[in-house]
Short mmCIF file of C-alpha atoms and ligand atoms in Angstrom, two decimals:
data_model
loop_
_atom_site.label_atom_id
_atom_site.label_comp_id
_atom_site.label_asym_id
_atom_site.label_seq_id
_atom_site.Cartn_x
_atom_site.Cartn_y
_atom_site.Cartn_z
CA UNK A 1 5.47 41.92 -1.72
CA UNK A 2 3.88 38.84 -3.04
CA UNK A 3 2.57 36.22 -0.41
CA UNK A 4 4.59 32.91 -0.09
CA UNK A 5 2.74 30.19 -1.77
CA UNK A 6 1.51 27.93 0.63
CA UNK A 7 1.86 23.87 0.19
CA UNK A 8 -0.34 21.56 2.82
CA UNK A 9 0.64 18.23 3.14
CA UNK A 10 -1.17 15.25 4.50
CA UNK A 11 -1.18 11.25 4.78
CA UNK A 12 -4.61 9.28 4.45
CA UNK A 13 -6.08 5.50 4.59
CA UNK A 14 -3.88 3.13 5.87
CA UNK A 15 -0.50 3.72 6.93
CA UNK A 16 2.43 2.42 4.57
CA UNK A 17 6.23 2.20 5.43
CA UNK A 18 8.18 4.86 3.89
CA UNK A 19 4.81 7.48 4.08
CA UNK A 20 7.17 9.43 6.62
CA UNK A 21 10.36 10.15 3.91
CA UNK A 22 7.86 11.12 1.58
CA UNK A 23 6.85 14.00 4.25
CA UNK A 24 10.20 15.05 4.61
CA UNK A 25 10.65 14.99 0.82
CA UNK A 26 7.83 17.48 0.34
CA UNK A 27 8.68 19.68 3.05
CA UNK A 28 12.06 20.06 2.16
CA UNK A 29 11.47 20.86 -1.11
CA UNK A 30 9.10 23.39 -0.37
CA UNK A 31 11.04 24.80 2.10
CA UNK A 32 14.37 24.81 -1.00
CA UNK A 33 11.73 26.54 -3.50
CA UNK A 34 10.95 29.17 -1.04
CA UNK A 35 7.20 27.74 -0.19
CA UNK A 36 5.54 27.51 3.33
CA UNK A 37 4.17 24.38 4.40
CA UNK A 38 1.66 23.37 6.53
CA UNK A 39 1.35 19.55 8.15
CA UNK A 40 -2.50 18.38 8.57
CA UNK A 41 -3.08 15.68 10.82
CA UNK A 42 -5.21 12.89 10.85
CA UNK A 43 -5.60 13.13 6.90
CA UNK A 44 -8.93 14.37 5.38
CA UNK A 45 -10.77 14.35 8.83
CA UNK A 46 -8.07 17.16 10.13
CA UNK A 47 -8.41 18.74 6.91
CA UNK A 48 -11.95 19.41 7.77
CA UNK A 49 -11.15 20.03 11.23
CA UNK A 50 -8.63 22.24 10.44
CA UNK A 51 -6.04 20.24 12.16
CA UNK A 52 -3.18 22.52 10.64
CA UNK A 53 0.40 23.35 11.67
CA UNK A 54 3.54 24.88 10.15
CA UNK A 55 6.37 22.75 9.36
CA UNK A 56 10.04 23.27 9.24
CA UNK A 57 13.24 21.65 8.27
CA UNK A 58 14.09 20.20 11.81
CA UNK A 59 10.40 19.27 12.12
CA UNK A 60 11.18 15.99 9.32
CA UNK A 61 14.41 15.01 10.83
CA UNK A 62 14.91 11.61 12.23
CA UNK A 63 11.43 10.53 10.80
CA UNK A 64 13.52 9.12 7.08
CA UNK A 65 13.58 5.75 8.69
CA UNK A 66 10.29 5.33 11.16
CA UNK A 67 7.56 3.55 9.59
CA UNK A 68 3.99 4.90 10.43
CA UNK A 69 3.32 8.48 9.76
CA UNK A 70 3.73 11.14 11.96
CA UNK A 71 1.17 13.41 10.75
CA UNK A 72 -1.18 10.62 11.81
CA UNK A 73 -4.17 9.34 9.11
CA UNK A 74 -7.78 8.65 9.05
CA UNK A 75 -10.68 7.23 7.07
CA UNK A 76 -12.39 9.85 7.35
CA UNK A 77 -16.28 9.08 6.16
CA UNK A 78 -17.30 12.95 6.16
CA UNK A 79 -14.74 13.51 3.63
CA UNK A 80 -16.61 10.66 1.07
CA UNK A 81 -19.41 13.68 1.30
CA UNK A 82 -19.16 16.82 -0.85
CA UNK A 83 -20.39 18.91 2.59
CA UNK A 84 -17.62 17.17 4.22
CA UNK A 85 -15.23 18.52 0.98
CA UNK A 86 -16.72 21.59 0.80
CA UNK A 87 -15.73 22.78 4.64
CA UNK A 88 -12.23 21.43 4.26
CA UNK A 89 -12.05 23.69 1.00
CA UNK A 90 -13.01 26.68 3.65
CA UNK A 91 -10.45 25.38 6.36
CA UNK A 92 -7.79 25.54 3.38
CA UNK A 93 -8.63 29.00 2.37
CA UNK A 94 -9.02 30.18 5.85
CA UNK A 95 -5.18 29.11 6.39
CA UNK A 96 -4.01 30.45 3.68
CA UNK A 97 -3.35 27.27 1.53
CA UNK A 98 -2.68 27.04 -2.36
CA UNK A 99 -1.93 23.48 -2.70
CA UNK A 100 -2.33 20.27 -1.07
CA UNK A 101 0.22 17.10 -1.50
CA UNK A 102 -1.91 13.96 -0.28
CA UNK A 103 -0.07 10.53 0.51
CA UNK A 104 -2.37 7.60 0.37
CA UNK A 105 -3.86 5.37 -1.41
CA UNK A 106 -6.43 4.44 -3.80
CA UNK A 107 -9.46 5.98 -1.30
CA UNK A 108 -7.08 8.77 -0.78
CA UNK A 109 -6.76 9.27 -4.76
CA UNK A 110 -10.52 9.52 -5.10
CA UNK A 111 -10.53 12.45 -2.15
CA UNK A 112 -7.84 13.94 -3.99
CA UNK A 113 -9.99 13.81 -7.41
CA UNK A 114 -12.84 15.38 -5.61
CA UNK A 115 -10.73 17.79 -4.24
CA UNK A 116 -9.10 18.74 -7.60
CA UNK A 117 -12.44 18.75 -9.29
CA UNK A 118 -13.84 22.10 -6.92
CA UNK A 119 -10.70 24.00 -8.02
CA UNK A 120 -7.93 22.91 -5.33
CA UNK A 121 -4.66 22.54 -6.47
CA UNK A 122 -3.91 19.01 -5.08
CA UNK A 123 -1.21 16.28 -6.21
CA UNK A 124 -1.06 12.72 -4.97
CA UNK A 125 1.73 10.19 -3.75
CA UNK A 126 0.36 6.53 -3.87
CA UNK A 127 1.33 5.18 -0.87
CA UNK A 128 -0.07 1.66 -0.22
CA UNK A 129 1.19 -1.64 1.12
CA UNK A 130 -1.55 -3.57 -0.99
CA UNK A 131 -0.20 -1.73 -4.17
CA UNK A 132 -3.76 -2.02 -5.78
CA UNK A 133 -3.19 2.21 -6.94
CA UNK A 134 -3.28 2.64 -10.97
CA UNK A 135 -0.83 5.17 -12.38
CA UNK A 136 2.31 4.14 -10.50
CA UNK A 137 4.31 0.37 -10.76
CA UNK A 138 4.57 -0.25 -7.18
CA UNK A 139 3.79 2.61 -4.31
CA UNK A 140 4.99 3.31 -1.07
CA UNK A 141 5.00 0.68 1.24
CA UNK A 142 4.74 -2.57 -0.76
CA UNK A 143 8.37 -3.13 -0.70
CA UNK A 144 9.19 -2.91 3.12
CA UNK A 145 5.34 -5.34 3.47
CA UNK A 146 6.84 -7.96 1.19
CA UNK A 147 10.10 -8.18 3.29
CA UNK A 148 8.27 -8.48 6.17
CA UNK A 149 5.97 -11.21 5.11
CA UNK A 150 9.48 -12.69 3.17
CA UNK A 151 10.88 -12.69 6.77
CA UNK A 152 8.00 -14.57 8.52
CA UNK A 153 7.58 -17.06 5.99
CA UNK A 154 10.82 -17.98 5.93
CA UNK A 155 10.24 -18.77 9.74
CA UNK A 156 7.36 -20.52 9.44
CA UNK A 157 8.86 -23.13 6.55
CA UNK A 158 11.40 -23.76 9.22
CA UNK A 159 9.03 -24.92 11.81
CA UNK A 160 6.81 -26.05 8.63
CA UNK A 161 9.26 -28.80 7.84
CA UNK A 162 10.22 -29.81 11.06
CA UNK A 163 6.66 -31.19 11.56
CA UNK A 164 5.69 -32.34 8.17
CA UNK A 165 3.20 -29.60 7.86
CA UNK A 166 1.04 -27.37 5.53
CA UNK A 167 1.07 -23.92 6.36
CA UNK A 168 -1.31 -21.46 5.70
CA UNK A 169 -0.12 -17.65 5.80
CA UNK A 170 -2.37 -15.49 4.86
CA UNK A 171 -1.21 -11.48 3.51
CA UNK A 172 -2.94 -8.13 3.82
CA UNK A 173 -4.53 -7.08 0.21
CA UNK A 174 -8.09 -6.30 0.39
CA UNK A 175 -8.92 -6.55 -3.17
CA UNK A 176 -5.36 -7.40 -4.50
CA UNK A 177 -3.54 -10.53 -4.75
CA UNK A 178 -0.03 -8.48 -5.02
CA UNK A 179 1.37 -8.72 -2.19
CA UNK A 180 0.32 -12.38 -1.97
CA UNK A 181 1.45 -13.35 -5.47
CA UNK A 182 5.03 -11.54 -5.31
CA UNK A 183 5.89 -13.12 -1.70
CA UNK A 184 4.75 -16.18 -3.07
CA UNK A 185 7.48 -16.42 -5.40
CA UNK A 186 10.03 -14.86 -2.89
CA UNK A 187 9.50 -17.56 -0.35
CA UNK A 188 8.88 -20.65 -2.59
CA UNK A 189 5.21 -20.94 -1.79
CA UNK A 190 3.80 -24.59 -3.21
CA UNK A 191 0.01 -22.51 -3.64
CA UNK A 192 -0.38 -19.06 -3.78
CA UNK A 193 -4.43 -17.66 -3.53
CA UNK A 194 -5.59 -14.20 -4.95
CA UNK A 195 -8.67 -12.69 -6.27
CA UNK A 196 -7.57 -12.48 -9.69
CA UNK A 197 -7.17 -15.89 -10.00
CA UNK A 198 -10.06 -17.78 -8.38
CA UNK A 199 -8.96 -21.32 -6.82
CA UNK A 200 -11.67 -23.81 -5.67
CA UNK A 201 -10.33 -25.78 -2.09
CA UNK A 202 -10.41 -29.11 -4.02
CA UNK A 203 -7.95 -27.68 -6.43
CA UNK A 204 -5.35 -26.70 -3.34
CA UNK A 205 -5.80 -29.81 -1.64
CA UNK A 206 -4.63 -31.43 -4.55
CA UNK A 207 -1.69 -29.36 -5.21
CA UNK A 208 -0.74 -29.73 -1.40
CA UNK A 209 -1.03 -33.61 -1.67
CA UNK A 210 1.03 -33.39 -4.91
CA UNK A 211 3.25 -31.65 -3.42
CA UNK A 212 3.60 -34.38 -0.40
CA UNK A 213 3.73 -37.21 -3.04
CA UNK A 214 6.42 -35.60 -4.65
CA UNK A 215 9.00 -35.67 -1.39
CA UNK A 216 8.53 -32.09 0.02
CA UNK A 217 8.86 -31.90 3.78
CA UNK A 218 6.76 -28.64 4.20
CA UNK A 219 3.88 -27.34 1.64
CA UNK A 220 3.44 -23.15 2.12
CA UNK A 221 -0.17 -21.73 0.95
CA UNK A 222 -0.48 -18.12 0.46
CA UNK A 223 -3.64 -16.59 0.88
CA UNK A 224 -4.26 -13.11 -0.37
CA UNK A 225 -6.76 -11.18 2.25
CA UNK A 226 -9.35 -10.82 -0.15
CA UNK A 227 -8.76 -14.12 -2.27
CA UNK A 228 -12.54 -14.94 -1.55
CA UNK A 229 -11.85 -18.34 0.73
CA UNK A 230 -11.18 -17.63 4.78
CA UNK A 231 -8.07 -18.52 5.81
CA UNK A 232 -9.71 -20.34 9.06
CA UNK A 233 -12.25 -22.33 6.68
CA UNK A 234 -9.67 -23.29 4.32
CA UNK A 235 -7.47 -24.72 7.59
CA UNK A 236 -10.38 -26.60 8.65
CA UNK A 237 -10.74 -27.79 5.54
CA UNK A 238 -7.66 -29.03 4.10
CA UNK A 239 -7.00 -30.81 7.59
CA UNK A 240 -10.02 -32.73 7.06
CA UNK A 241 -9.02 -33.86 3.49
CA UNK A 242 -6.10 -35.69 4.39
CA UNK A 243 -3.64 -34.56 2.65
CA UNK A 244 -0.04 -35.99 4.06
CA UNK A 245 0.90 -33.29 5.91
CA UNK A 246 -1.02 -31.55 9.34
CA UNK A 247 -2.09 -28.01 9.09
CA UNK A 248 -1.31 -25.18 10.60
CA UNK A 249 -2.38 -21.00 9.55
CA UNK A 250 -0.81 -17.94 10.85
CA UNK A 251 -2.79 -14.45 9.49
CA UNK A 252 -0.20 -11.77 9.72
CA UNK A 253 -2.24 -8.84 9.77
CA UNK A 254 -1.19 -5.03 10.49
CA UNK A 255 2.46 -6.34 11.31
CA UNK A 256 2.84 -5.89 7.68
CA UNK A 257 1.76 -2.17 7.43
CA UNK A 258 4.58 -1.33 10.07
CA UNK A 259 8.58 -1.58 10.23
CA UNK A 260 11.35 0.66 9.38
CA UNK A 261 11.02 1.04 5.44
CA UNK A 262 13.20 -0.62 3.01
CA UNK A 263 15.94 0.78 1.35
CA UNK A 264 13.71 0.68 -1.98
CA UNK A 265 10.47 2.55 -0.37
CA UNK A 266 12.67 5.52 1.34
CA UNK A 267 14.42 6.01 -2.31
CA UNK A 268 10.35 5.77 -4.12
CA UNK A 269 9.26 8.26 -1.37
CA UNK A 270 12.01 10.55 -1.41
CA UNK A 271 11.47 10.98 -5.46
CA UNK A 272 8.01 10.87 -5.16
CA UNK A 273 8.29 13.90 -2.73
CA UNK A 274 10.41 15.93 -4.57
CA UNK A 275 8.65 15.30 -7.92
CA UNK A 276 5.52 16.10 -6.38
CA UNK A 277 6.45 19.97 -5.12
CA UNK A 278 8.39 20.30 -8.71
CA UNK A 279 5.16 19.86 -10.17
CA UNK A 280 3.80 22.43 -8.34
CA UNK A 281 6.45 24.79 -9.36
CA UNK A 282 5.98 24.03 -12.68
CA UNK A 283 2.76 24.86 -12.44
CA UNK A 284 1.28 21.58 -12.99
CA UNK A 285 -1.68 19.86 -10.38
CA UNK A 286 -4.53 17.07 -10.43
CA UNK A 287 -2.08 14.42 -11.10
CA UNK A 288 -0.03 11.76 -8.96
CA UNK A 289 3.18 10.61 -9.29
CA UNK A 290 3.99 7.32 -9.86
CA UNK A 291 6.76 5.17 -11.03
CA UNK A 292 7.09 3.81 -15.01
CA UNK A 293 10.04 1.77 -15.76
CA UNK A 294 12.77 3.59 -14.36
CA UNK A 295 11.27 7.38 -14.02
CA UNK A 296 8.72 8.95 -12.18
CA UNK A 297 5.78 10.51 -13.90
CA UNK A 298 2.11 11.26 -13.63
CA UNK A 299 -0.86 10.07 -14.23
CA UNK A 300 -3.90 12.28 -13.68
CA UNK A 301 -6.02 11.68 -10.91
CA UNK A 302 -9.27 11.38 -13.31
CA UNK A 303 -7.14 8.41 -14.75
CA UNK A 304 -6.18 7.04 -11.31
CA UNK A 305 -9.77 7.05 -10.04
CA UNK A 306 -11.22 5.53 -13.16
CA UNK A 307 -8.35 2.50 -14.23
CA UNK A 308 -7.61 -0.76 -11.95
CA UNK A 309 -4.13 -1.34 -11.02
CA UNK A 310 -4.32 -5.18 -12.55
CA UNK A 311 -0.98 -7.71 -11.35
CA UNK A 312 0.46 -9.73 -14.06
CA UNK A 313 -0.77 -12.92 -14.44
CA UNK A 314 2.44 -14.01 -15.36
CA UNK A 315 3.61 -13.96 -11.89
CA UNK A 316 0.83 -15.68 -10.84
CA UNK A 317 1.76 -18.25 -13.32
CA UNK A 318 5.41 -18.24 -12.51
CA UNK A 319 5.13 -18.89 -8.44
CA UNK A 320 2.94 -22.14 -9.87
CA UNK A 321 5.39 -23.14 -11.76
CA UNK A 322 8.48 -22.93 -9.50
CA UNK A 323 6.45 -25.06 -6.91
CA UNK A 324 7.31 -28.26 -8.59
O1 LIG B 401 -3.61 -0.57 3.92
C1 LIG B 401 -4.37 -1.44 3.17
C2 LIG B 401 -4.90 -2.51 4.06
O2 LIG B 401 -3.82 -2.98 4.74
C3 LIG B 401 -5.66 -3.65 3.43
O3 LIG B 401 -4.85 -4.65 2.91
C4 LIG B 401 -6.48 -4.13 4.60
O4 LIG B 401 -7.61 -4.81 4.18
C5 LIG B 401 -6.82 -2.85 5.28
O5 LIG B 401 -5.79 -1.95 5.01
C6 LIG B 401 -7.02 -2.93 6.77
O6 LIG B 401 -7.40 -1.68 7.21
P1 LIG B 401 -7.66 -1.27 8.72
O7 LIG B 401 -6.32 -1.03 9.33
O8 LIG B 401 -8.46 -0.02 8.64
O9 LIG B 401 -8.35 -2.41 9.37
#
C-alpha cells in the first residue's frame, strides 16, 4: 500500500494575528485529503533541529481566535546558510516529509525559495503585520495591527485634544510605510511619515502649525518604524519649534503584532490554508498564495523573493489631503 503523503507545516519571522487559523486551515485540509501532517516548532531553527510532531484535528481547536502562534517561530540565522538548509532537508527526509507549508513573511519567503530551489516541495502563506510581502494584496496580520493601532489612536486624540497637543504615534513597519499610511487615514492623522515618501522635520512642523492656525484642537503625526526620522528626535524637535500645540509621542511597539485576529485575517488565513494544501493536491509547489482582487492565487516564490511589495502613493496622498 502506498505511504500517506506527508505535509509539514511551520510559522517563521515575526508573529502575525491570524498565523494560528491558518494552521488549523492546513491541517484540516490535510487531514480531509487523507495527508499526515507534521507541526515544526520554532520555524526554520526546529526544522533543522528536527523539532517535529504529528498533528491532529483536536490538536487546532480553540486556536481559530488566539493571536500568536502556537507552533512557536524563530529567526533562525543558521537557516540564512545553505549548511543550515541542507540539514533541515535531512531532518525532513528522515521524518518522512514530502511537503512543507511555511507561514511568514518576506524572510520566511526567501527560506522557502531556498528551500524550493534543492528540490523540496514547499508553499508559502504571507503572513505579516508590516504587509511589505509581494505576490499577495494584504497578508495575515495587517488587518487585526491596523485595528489595534485604529484603537489606540483614537485614545490618544482624546487625551490629544484635551491638552492642545501634538501627538506623535509611531507604527511597527520596518521598511514599509503601510501600516502607517492606512491607519493614518483611519484615524484622521494631520501628518502621516513613511519611507516611501521622505518628509524633512521642517516640512511637519509646518503642517502641525498649519494645522493649529487653522482651529484644530489636537494635531496626530504618524510615524512609520522605518520612516528614516526617530520618533524621540522628532518629539524633541517639534517641541522646540514652537508650534501651538505641546508634544507628546507614544511608540506602540509589539502590542501591534498581538490580539485576537480580526474577522478579515481569520477569513484570509482560513483560505490561504486551504488553498495552500489544494495546491499540493494538485500537484502544484514553489509558489505562495496570496490575495488579487477578490480570489486567492499564486505567485511563485522566485517572483516573491525578487519584486517589492510597493503601497500606493495614492493613499499616501489621500490621508494628506483629508487633514485639512
Ligand atoms: O513583524 C514585523 C516587525 O513587526 C517589524 O515591523 C519590526 O521591525 C520587527 O518585526 C520587530 O521584530 P522583533 O520582534 O524581532 O524585534
Amino acid at each position: 500500500m502506498a505511504e500517506k503523503f506527508t505535509v509539514g507545516v511551520l510559522t517563521s519571522g515575526g508573529d502575525a494575528p491570524g498565523m494560528n487559523a491558518a494552521i488549523r486551515a492546513v491541517v484540516r485540509t490535510a487531514l480531509a485529503n487523507n495527508m499526515n501532517v507534521i507541526g515544526v516548532t520554532h520555524g526554520y531553527e526546529g526544522l533543522i533541529n528536527g523539532e517535529f510532531h504529528e498533528m491532529g484535528a483536536r490538536d487546532v481547536g480553540g486556536i481559530l481566535q488566539r493571536g500568536g502562534t502556537i507552533l512557536l517561530t524563530s529567526r533562525s540565522k543558521r537557516f540564512m546558510e545553505s549548511a543550515g538548509q541542507r540539514d533541515a532537508i535531512r531532518k525532513m527526509n528522515e521524518a518522512g516529509m514530502d511537503a512543507l507549508i511555511v507561514i511568514g513573511g518576506e524572510g520566511s519567503m526567501n527560506g522557502a525559495h531556498a528551500l524550493s530551489k534543492k528540490g523540496v516541495k514547499v508553499i508559502g502563506i504571507p503572513a505579516s503585520i508590516d504587509n511589505d510581502i509581494y505576490g499577495t494584496h494584504i497578508a495575515i496580520g495587517a488587518d487585526t495591527a491596523m485595528n489595534t493601532i485604529m484603537d489606540a489612536v483614537d485614545k490618544l486624540r482624546d487625551t490629544a485634544s484635551s491638552h492642545s497637543r501634538a501627538f506623535l504615534i509611531e507604527t511597527m513597519g520596518r521598511n514599509s510605510g503601510y501600516l502607517a499610511v492606512m491607519t493614518g487615514i483611519a484615524c484622521g492623522a494631520e501628518v502621516v511619515l513613511i519611507p516611501e515618501a521622505p518628509i524633512t522635520i521642517d516640512e511637519i512642523a509646518a503642517a502641525v502649525e498649519d494645522a493649529y492656525k487653522r482651529g484644530k484642537t489636537h494635531a496626530i503625526i504618524v510615524n512609520a518604524e522605518g520612516s528614516g526620522i526617530r520618533t524621540t528626535d522628532l518629539a524633541v524637535k517639534i517641541d522646540e519649534m514652537d508650534v501651538g500645540f505641546t508634544t507628546r509621542m507614544t511608540i506602540l511597539g509589539h502590542i501591534q503584532r498581538g490580539g485576537s485576529p480580526t474577522a478579515y485575517d481569520r477569513l484570509l488565513a482560513s483560505r490561504f490554508g486551504v488553498k495552500a494544501v489544494e495546491a499540493l493536491v494538485e500537484g502544484t509547489h514553489g509558489v505562495m498564495t496570496g490575495l488579487r482582487g477578490k480570489g486567492v492565487d499564486f505567485t511563485s516564490l522566485e517572483d516573491v523573493i525578487t519584486n517589492k511589495h510597493r503601497i500606493n502613493l495614492e493613499y499616501y496622498h489621500m490621508a494628506k489631503v483629508l487633514a485639512r
